[in-house]
Short mmCIF file of C-alpha atoms and ligand atoms in Angstrom, two decimals:
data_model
loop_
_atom_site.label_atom_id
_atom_site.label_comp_id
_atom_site.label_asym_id
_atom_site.label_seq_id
_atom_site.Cartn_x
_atom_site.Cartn_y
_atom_site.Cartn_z
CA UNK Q 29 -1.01 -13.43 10.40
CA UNK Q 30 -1.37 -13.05 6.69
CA UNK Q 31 0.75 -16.65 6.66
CA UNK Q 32 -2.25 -18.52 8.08
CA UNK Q 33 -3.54 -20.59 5.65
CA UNK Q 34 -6.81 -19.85 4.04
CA UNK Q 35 -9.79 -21.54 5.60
CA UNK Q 36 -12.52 -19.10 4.72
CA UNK Q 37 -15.16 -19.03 1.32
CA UNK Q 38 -13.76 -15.70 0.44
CA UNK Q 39 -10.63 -14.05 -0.36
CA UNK Q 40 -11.07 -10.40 0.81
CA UNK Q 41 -8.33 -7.81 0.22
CA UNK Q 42 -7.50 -5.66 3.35
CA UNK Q 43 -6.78 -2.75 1.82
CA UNK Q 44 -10.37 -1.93 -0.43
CA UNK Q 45 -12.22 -4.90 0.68
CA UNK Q 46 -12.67 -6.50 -2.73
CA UNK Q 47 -13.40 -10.02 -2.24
CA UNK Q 48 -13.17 -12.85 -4.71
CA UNK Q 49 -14.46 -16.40 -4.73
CA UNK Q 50 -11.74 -19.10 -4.02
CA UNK Q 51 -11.12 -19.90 -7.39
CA UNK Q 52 -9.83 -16.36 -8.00
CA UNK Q 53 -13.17 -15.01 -9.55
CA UNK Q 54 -13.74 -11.58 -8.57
CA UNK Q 55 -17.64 -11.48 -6.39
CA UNK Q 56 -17.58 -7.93 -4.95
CA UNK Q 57 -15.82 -4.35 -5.62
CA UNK Q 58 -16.82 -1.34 -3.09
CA UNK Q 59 -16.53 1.86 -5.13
CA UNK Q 60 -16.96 -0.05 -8.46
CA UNK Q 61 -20.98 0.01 -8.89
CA UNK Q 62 -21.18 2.58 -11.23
CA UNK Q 63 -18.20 1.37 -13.37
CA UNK Q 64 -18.92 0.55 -16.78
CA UNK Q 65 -17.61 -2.73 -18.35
CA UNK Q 66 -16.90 -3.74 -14.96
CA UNK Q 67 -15.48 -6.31 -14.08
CA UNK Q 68 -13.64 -8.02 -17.27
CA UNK Q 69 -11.66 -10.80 -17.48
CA UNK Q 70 -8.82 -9.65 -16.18
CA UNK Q 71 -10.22 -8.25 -12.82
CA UNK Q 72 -10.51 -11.74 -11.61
CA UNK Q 73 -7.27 -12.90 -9.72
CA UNK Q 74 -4.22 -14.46 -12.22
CA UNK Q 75 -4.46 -17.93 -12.62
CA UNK Q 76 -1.37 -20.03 -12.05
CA UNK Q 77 -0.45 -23.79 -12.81
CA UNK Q 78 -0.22 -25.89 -9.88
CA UNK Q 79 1.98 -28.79 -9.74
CA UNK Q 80 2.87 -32.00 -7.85
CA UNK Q 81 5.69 -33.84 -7.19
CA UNK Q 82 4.72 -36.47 -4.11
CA UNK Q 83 2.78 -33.76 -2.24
CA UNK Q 84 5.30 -30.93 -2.85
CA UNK Q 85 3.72 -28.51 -4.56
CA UNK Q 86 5.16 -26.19 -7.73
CA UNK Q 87 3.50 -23.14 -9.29
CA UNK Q 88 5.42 -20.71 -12.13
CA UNK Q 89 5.36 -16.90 -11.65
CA UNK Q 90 7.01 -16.27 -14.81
CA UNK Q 91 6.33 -17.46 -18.42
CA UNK Q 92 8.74 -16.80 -21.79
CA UNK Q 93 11.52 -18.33 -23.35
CA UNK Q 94 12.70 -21.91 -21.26
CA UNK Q 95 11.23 -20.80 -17.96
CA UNK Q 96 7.51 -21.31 -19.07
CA UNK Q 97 8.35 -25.05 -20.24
CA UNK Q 98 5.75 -27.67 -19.34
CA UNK Q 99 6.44 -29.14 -15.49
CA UNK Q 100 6.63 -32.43 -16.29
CA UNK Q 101 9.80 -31.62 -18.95
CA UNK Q 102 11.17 -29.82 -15.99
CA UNK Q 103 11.44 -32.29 -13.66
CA UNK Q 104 11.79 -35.59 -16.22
CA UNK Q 105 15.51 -36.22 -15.51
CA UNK Q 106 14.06 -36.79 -11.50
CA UNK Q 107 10.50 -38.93 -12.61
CA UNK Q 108 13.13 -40.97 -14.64
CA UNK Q 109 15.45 -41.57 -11.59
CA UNK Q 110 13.40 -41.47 -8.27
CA UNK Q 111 10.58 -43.97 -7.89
CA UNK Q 112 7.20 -42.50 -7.25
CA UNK Q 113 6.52 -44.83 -4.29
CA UNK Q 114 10.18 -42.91 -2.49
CA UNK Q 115 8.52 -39.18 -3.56
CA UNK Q 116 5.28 -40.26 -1.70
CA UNK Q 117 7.09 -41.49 1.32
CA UNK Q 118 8.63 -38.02 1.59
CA UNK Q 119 7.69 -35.87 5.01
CA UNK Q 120 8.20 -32.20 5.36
CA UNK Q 121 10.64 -31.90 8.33
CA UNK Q 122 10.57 -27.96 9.20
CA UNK Q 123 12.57 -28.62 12.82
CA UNK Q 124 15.50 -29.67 10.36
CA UNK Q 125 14.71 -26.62 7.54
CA UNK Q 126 17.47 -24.00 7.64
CA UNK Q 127 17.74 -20.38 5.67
CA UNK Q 128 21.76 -20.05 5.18
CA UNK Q 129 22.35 -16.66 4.36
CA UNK Q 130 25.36 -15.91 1.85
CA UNK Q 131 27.22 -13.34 1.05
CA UNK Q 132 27.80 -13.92 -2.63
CA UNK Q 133 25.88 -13.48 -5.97
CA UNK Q 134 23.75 -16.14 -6.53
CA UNK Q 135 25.23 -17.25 -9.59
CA UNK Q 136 28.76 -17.88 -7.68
CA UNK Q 137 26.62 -20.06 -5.27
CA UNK Q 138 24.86 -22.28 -7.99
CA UNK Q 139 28.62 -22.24 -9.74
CA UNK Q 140 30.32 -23.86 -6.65
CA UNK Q 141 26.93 -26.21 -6.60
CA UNK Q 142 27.12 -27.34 -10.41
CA UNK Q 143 30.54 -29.25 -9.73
CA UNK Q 144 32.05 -31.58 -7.61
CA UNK Q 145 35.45 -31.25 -8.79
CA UNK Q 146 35.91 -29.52 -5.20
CA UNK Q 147 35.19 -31.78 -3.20
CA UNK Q 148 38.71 -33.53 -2.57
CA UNK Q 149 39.95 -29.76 -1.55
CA UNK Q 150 37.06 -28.46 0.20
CA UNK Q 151 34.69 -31.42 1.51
CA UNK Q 152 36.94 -33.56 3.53
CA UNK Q 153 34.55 -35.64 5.69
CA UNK Q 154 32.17 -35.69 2.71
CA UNK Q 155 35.27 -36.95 0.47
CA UNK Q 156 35.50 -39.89 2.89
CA UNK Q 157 31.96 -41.41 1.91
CA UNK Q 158 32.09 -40.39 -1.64
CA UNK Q 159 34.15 -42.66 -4.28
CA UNK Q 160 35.50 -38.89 -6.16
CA UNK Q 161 36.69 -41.68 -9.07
CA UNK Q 162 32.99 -42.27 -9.71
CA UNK Q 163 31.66 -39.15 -9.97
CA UNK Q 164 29.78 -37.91 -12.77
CA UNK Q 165 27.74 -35.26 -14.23
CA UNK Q 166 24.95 -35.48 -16.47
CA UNK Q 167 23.67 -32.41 -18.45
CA UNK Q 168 19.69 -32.29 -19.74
CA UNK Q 169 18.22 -29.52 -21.63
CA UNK Q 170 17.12 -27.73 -18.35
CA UNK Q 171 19.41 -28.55 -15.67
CA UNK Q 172 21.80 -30.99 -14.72
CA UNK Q 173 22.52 -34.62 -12.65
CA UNK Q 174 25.06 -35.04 -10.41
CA UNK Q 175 25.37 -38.48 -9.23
CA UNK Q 176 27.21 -39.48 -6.11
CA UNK Q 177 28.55 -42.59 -5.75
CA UNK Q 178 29.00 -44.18 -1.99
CA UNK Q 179 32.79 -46.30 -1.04
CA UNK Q 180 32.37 -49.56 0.36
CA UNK Q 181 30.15 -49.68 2.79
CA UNK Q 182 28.69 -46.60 3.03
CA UNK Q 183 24.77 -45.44 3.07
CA UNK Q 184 23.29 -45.85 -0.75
CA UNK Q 185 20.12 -45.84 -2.21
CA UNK Q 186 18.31 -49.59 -2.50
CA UNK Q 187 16.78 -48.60 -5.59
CA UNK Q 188 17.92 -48.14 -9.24
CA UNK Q 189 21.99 -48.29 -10.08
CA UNK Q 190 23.91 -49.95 -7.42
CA UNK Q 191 26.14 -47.79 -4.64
CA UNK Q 192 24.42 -44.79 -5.18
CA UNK Q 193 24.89 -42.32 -2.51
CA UNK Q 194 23.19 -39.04 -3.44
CA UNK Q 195 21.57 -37.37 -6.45
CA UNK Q 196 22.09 -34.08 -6.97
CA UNK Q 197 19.47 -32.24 -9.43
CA UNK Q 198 19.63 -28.78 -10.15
CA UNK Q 199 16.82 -28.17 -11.98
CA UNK Q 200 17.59 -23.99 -14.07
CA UNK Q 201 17.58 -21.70 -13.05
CA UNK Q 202 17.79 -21.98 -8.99
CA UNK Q 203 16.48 -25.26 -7.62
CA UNK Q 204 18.43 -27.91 -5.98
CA UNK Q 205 17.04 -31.37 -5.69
CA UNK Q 206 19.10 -33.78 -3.07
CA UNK Q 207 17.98 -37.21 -3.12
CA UNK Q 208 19.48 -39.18 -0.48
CA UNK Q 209 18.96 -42.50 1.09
CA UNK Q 210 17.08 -41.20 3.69
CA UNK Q 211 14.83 -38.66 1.96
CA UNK Q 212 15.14 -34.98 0.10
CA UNK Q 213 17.31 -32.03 0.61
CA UNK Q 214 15.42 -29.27 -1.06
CA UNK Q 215 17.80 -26.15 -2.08
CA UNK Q 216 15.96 -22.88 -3.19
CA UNK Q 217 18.91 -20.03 -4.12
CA UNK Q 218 16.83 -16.61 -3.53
CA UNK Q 219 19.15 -13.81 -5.15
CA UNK Q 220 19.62 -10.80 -2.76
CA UNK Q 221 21.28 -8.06 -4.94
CA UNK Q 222 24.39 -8.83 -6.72
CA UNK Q 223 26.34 -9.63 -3.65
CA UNK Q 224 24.22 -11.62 -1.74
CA UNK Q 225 21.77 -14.23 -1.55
CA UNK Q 226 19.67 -16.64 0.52
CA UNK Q 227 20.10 -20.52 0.60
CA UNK Q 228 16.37 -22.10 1.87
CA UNK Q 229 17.58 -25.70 2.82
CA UNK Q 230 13.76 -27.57 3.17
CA UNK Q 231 14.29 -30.99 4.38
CA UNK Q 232 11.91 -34.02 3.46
CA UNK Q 233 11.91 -37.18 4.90
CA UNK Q 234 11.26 -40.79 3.36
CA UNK Q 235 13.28 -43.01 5.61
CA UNK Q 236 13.89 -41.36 9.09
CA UNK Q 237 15.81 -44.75 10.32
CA UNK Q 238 18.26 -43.55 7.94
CA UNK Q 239 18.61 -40.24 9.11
CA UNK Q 240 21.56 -41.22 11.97
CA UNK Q 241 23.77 -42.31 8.63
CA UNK Q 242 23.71 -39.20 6.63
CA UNK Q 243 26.67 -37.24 6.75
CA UNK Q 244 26.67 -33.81 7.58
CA UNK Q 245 25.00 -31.28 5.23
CA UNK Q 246 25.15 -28.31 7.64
CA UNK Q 247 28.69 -28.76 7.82
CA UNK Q 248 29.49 -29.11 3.70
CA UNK Q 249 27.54 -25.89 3.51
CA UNK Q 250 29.55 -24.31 5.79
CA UNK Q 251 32.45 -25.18 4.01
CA UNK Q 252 31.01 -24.16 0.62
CA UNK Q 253 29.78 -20.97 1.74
CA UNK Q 254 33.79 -20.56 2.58
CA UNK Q 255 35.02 -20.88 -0.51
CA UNK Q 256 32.07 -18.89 -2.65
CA UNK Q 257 32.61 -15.94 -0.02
CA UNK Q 258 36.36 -16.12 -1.41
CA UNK Q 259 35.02 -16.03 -4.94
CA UNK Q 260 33.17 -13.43 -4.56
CA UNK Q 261 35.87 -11.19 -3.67
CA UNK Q 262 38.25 -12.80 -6.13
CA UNK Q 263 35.73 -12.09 -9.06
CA UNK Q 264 35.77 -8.05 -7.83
CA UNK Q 265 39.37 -8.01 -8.05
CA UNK Q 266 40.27 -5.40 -11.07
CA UNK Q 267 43.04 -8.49 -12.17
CA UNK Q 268 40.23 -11.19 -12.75
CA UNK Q 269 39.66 -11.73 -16.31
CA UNK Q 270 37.38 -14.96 -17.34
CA UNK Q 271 38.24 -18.35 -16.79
CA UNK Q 272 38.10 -21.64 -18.87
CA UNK Q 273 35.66 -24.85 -17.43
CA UNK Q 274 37.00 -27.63 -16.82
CA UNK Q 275 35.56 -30.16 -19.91
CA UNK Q 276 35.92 -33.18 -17.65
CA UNK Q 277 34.30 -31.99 -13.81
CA UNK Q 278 32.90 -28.88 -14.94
CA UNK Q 279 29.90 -29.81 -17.74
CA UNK Q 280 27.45 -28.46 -15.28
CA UNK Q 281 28.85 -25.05 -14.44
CA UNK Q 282 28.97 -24.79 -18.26
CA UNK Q 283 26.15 -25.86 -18.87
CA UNK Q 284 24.11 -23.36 -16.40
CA UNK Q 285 26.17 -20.45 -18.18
CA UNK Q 286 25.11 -21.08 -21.60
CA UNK Q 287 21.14 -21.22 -20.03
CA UNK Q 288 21.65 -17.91 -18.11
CA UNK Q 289 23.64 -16.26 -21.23
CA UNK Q 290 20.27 -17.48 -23.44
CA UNK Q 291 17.93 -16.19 -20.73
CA UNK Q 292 19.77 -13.22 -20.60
CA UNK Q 293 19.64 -12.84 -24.24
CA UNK Q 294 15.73 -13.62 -24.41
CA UNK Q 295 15.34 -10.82 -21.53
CA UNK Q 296 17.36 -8.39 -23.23
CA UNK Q 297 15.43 -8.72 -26.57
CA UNK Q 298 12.30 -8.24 -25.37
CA UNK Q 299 13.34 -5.32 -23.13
CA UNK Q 300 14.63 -3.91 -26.85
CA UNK Q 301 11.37 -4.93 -28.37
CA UNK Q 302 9.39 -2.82 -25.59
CA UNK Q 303 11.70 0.19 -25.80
CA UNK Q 304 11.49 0.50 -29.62
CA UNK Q 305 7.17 0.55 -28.94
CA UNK Q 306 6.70 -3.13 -30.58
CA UNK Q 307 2.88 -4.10 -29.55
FE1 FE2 D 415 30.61 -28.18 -2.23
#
């Protein structure tokens, strides 16, 4: 299984049996022996940053414009919020993991996501739990905070503000940070064309006695993959125009379309700059 993980002193590649220390450096090339200059620099494999955040591990593919800013920026509204000691306590729980596939852009998904002005029309059992008054939305260079906050007597957090019942992070352009009482609720958004996309729900555990009092995240999913199916078709309609936000419940849809609309931007300039020959 090429999943397995690596236990070996070599990396060898299966298809020309190059092989290359652990570290990336490149030790052996069949066929190469008579190649001058051979190898350079940038025969060796690519060398990524490696992150941690309480044993869950972050690397970057890409680099440019806001996507190749320093980790630590990335994920300071969370190192702010969530005590280190919680992060630690967190255990991977893959019997509780679940891939949600959805048939809508993955934009549309991250839209519905970024507010909770919904929630009274579409999250009934969740609107029970959740004091909607409370609510609020906090927007940071590279993401946003939603912060849920629990009615009387419900599950909250028994750390920082009082009656907290979930953070939501997204953290731009497609990660989803759920902090709850009992643990994490990891949300990766994988686009799949422009009318689809795949939801990787990866579940960590710091408290498991709390687990019996969450409510049920399978079933606002469910609900929310409803409604973003429905806007998906609605946006394909020939009649739909634009639409304003919200400035009260809506900061963080906002404020993800004015990062993608920059990205965008950045990625079309350089595509400009490459066509026109700029070195
Ligand atoms: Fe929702």
């Amino acid at each position: 299984m090429l999943s397995e993980p690596c236990r070996g002193e070599r990396i060898r590649c299966r298809y020309h049996g190059r092989t290359f220390d652990r570290q990336g450096r490149l030790k052996n090339a069949p066929g190469f022996e008579n190649a001058l200059n051979f190898p350079e620099p940038e025969d060796h494999l690519p060398e990524l940053p490696l992150e941690n955040l309480g044993g869950l591990l972050f690397t970057r593919l890409l680099t440019g414009h806001n996507l190749g800013l320093p980790f630590n920026t990335w994920m300071e509204p969370v190192l702010t919020r969530i005590p280190a000691a919680f992060l630690h306590d967190l255990q991977p729980r893959p019997d509780l993991d679940v891939d949600y596939p959805v048939e809508a852009h993955w934009g549309l998904y991250c839209d519905n996501y970024l507010e909770g002005f919904h929630i009274p029309f579409v999250h009934p059992a969740l609107n029970k739990v959740l004091d909607f008054s409370a609510y609020r939305t906090e927007c940071y260079a590279h993401g946003s905070l939603q912060t849920g906050i629990a009615k009387p007597g419900e599950l909250c957090f028994d750390f920082g503000e009082p009656n907290v019942a979930a953070y939501y992070y997204f953290l731009f352009p497609n990660l989803m940070l759920n902090f709850y009482p009992w643990g994490l609720s990891l949300n990766l958004v994988e686009p799949r064309g422009t009318d689809g996309c795949i939801v990787r729900f990866r579940t960590f555990v710091a408290r498991p006695d709390l687990l019996e009092q969450a409510y049920n995240i399978d079933e606002v999913q469910r609900e929310d993959e409803e409604v973003v199916h429905a806007v998906q078709r609605g946006v394909q309609s020939h009649l739909y125009r634009r639409g304003r936000f919200s400035p009260d419940l809506e900061q963080g849809v906002h404020q993800f379309h004015s990062q993608l609309a920059q990205v965008m931007e950045y990625a079309q300039q350089t595509a400009d700059s490459s066509n026109r020959g700029t070195p």
